[in-house]
Short mmCIF file of C-alpha atoms in Angstrom, two decimals:
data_model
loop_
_atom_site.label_atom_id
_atom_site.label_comp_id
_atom_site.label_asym_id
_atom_site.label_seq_id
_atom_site.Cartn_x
_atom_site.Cartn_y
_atom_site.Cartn_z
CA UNK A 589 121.40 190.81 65.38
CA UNK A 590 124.47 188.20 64.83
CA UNK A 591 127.50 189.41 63.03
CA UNK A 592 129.33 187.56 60.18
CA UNK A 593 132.54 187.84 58.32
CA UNK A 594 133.42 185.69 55.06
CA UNK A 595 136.27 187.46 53.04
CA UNK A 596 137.54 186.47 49.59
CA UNK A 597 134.50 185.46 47.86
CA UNK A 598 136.60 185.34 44.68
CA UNK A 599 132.72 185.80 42.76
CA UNK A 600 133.48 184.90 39.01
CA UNK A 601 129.60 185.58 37.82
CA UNK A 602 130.63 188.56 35.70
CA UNK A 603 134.18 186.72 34.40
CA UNK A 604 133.30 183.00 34.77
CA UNK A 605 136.83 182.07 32.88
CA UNK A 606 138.50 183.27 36.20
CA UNK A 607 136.85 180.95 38.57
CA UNK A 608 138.47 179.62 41.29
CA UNK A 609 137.93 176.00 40.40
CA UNK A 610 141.71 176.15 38.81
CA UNK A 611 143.27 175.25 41.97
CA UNK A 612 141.45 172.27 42.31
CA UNK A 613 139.27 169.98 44.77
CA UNK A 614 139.37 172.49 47.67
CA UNK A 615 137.62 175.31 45.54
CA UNK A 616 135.49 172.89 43.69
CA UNK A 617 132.08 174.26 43.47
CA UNK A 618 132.57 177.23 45.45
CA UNK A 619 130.11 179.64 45.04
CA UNK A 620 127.06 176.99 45.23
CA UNK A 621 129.21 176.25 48.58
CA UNK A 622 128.78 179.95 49.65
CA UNK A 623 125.27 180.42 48.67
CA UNK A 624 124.22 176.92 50.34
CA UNK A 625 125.93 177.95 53.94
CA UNK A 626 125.00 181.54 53.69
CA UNK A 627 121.47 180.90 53.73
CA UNK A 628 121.42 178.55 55.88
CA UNK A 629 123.27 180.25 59.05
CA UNK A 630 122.71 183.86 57.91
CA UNK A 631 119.18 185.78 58.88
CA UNK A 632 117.32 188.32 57.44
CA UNK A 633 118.38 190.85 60.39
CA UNK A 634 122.24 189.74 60.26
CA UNK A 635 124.98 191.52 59.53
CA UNK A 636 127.71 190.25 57.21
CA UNK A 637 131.19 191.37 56.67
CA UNK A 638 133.09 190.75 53.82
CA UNK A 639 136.46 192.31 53.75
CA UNK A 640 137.58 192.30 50.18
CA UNK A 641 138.60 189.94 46.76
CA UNK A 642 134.38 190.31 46.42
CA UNK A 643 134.80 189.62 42.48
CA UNK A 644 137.00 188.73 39.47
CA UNK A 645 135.14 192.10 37.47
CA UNK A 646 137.38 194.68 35.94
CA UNK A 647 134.48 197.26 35.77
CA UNK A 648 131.80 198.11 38.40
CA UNK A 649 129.12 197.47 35.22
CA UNK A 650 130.50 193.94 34.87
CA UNK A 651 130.72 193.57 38.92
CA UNK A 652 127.00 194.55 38.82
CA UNK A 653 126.04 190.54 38.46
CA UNK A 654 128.49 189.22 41.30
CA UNK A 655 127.42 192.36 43.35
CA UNK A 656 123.51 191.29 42.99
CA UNK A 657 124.06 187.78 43.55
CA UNK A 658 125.38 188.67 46.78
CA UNK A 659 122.43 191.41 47.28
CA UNK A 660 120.10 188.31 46.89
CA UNK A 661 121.30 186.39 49.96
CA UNK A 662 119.73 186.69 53.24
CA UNK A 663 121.21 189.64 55.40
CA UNK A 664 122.84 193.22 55.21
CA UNK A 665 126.42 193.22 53.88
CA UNK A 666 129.39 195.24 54.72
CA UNK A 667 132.21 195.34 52.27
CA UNK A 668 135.88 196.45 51.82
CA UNK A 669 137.99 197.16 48.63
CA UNK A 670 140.46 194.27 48.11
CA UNK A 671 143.42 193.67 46.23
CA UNK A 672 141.91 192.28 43.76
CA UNK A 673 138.40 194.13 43.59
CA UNK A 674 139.71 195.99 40.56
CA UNK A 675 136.36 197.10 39.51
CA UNK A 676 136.02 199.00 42.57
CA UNK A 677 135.16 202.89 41.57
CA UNK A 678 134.70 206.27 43.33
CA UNK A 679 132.60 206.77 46.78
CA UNK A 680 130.01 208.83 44.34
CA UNK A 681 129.35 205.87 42.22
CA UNK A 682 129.86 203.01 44.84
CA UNK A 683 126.67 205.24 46.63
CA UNK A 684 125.07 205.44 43.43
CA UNK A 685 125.09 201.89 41.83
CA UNK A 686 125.70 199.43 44.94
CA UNK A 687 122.42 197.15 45.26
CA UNK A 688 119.75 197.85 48.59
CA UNK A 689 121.23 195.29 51.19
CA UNK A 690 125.04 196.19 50.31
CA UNK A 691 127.31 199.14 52.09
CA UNK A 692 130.51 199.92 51.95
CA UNK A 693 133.73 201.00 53.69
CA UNK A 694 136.61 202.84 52.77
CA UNK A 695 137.67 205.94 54.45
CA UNK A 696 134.75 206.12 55.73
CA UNK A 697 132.58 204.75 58.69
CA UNK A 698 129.59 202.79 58.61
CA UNK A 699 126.83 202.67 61.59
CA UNK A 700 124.28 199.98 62.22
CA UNK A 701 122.19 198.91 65.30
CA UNK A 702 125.23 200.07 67.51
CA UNK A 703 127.95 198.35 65.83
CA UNK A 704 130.59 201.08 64.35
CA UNK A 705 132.47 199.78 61.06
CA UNK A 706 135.84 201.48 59.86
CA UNK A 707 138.47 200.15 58.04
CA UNK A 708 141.09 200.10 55.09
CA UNK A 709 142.27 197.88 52.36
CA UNK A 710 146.32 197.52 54.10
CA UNK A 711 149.01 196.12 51.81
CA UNK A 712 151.68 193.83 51.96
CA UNK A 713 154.03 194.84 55.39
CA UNK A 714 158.08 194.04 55.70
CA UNK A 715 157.34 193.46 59.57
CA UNK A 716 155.78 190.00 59.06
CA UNK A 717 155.68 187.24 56.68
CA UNK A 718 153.44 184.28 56.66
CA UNK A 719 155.46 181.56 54.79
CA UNK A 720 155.63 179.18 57.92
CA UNK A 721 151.92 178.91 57.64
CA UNK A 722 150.87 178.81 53.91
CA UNK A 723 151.03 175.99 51.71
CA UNK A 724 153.09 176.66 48.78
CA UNK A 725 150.68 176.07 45.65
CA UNK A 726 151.84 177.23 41.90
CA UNK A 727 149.03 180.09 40.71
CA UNK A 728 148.51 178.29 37.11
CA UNK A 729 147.11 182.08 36.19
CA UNK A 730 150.05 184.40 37.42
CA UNK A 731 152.51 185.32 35.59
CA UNK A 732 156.50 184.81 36.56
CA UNK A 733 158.20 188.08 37.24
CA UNK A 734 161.71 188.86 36.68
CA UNK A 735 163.85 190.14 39.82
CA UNK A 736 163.62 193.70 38.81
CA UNK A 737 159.75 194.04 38.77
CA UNK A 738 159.78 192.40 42.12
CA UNK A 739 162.85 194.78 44.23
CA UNK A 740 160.25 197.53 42.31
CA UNK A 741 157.50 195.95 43.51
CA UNK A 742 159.09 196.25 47.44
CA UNK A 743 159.73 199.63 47.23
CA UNK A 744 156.45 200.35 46.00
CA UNK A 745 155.01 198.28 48.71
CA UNK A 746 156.78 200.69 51.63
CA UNK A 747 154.99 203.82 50.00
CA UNK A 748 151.58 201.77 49.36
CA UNK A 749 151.47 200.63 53.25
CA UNK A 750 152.15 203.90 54.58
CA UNK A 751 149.63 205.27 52.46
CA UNK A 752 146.89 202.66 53.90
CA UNK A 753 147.75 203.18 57.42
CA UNK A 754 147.08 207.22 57.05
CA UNK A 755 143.83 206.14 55.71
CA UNK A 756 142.92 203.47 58.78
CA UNK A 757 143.64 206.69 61.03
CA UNK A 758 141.51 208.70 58.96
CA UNK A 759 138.48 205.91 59.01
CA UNK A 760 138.73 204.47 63.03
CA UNK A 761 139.02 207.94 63.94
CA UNK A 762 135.36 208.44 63.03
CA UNK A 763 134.26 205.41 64.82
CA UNK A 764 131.50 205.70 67.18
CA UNK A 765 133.21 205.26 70.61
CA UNK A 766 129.88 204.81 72.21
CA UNK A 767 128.73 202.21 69.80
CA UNK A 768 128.31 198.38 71.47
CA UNK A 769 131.22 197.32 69.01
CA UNK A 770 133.81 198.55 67.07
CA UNK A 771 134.78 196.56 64.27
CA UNK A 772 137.95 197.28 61.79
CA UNK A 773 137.71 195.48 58.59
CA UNK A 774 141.09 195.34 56.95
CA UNK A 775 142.00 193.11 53.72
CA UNK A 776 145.09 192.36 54.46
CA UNK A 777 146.26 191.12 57.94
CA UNK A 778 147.13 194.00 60.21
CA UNK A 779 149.19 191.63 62.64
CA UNK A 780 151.51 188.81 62.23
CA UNK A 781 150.14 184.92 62.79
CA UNK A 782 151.52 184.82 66.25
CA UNK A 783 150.12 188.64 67.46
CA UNK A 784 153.34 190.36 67.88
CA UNK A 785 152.92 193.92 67.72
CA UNK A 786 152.59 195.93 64.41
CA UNK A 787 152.69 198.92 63.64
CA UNK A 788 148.97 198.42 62.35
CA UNK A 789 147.60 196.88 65.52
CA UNK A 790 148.90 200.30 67.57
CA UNK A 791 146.52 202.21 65.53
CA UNK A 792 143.48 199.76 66.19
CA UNK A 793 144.34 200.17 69.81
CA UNK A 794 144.32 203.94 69.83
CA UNK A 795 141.12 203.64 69.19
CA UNK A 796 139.32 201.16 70.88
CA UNK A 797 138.64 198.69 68.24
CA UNK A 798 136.89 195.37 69.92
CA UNK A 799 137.12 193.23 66.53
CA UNK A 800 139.68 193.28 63.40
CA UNK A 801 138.48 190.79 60.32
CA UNK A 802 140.79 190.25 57.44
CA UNK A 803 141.52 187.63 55.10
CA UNK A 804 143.65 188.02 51.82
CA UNK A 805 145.59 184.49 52.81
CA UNK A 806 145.30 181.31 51.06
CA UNK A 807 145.95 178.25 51.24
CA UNK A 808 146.66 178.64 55.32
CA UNK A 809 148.04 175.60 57.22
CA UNK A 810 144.64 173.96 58.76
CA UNK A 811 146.61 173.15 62.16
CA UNK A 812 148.22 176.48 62.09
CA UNK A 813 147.69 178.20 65.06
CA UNK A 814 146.75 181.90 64.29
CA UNK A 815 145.64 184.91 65.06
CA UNK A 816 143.21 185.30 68.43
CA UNK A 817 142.98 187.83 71.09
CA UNK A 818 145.93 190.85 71.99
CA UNK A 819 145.59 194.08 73.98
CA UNK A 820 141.79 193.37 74.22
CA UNK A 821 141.43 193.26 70.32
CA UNK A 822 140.37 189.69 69.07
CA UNK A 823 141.81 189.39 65.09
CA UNK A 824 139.65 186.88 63.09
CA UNK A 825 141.01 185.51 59.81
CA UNK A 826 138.06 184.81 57.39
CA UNK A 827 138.97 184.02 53.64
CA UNK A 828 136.47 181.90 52.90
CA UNK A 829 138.75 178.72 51.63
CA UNK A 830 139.90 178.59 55.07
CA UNK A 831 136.57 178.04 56.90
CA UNK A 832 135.10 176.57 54.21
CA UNK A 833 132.93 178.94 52.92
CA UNK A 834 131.07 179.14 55.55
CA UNK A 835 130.62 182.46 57.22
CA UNK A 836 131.85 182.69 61.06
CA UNK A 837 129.47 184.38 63.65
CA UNK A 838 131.59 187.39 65.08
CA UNK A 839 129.31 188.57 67.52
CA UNK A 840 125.72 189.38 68.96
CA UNK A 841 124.57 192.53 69.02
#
């Protein structure tokens, strides 16, 4: 079995007026782009990670259409609430509705073929910041906010990350420490660009994790050198615009 991540799908099936295609040439086309490298690297016996942004949908009805498209392509899929998967509902219904060849993590673990899967959404961290790296590109769809809303929005952030790293503890904790692998899916990076220590990247070493995919970045520097291996723990970055929607092979299992 070959592992693969691809994170930030962006899928706009279900809303197609908020496809990627605004920011231009490097989105062009995007989720032909997907579908066209998917199949032909992914097998029927794979395993694919995708840790979060899955959809534009608001609803998990209206995610039901990006959700099946991704059901269609070749492979079992593994995926993680994002920032932006706002149609993401309860464990109960995610059980209930999800399509055959799709699971899911979120304070929870998931098994398969001796690979053990935990993981948590993260948030935004005040220990790193990845400005050096990203290319600066106006969102033509966000809307300006005034300096109040954003000093709230930091001290909401404090409480939000603290919450998310309670609830990586409570998933890894459950991992399988006998399992082949043990992979931590997180949606936001867990680790600065140049692997300094976070408070995040303690927790993934208390418990053993081999592999921690994220993605959640955009527009990343191309000759930016980031990420890699620290403390036995190799962090891959996988939003899709970055390796150009084409999923990378984590592993063999």
């Amino acid at each position: 079995m070959l592992i693969w991540v691809l994170s930030d799908l962006h899928l706009a099936i279900s809303v197609p007026e908020k496809t990627m295609e605004v920011f231009g040439l490097p989105w062009k086309d995007y989720m032909q782009r997907i579908e066209r490298n998917w199949k032909d690297a992914v097998g029927p016996d794979d395993l694919v990670l995708i840790p979060g942004d899955i959809c534009w949908a608001h609803k998990m009805e209206e995610a039901m259409s990006d959700l099946k498209w991704i059901d269609a392509l070749p492979g079992t899929k593994v995926i993680l609430k994002g920032n932006h998967d706002y149609w993401w509902p309860s464990s109960k219904r995610l059980k209930e509705m999800l399509p055959p060849s799709i699971h899911y993590v979120y304070n929870n673990v998931l098994n398969w073929n001796g690979v053990s899967i935990g993981g948590t959404r993260l948030w935004d961290s005040n220990e790193y910041s990845f400005d050096e790296i990203i290319e600066q590109i106006e969102n033509p769809l966000e809307k300006k906010k005034t300096k109040e809303e954003i000093a709230e929005e930091k001290l909401q952030a404090v409480k939000i990350f603290d919450r998310e790293l309670d609830r990586l503890r409570l998933s890894l904790s459950q991992l399988d420490q006998n399992a082949k692998l043990r992979i931590a899916m997180t949606h936001y990076p867990p680790i600065s660009h140049d692997l300094k220590d976070s408070r995040t990247s303690k927790i993934l070493e208390t418990y053993n994790v081999n592999y921690c995919v994220f993605g959640h970045l955009h527009n990343v520097k191309k000759n930016a050198p980031i990420f890699g291996e620290k403390n036995q723990i190799l962090y891959v970055f996988a939003s899709a615009d970055y390796l150009g929607f084409d999923p990378l092979m984590l592993a063999t299992v």
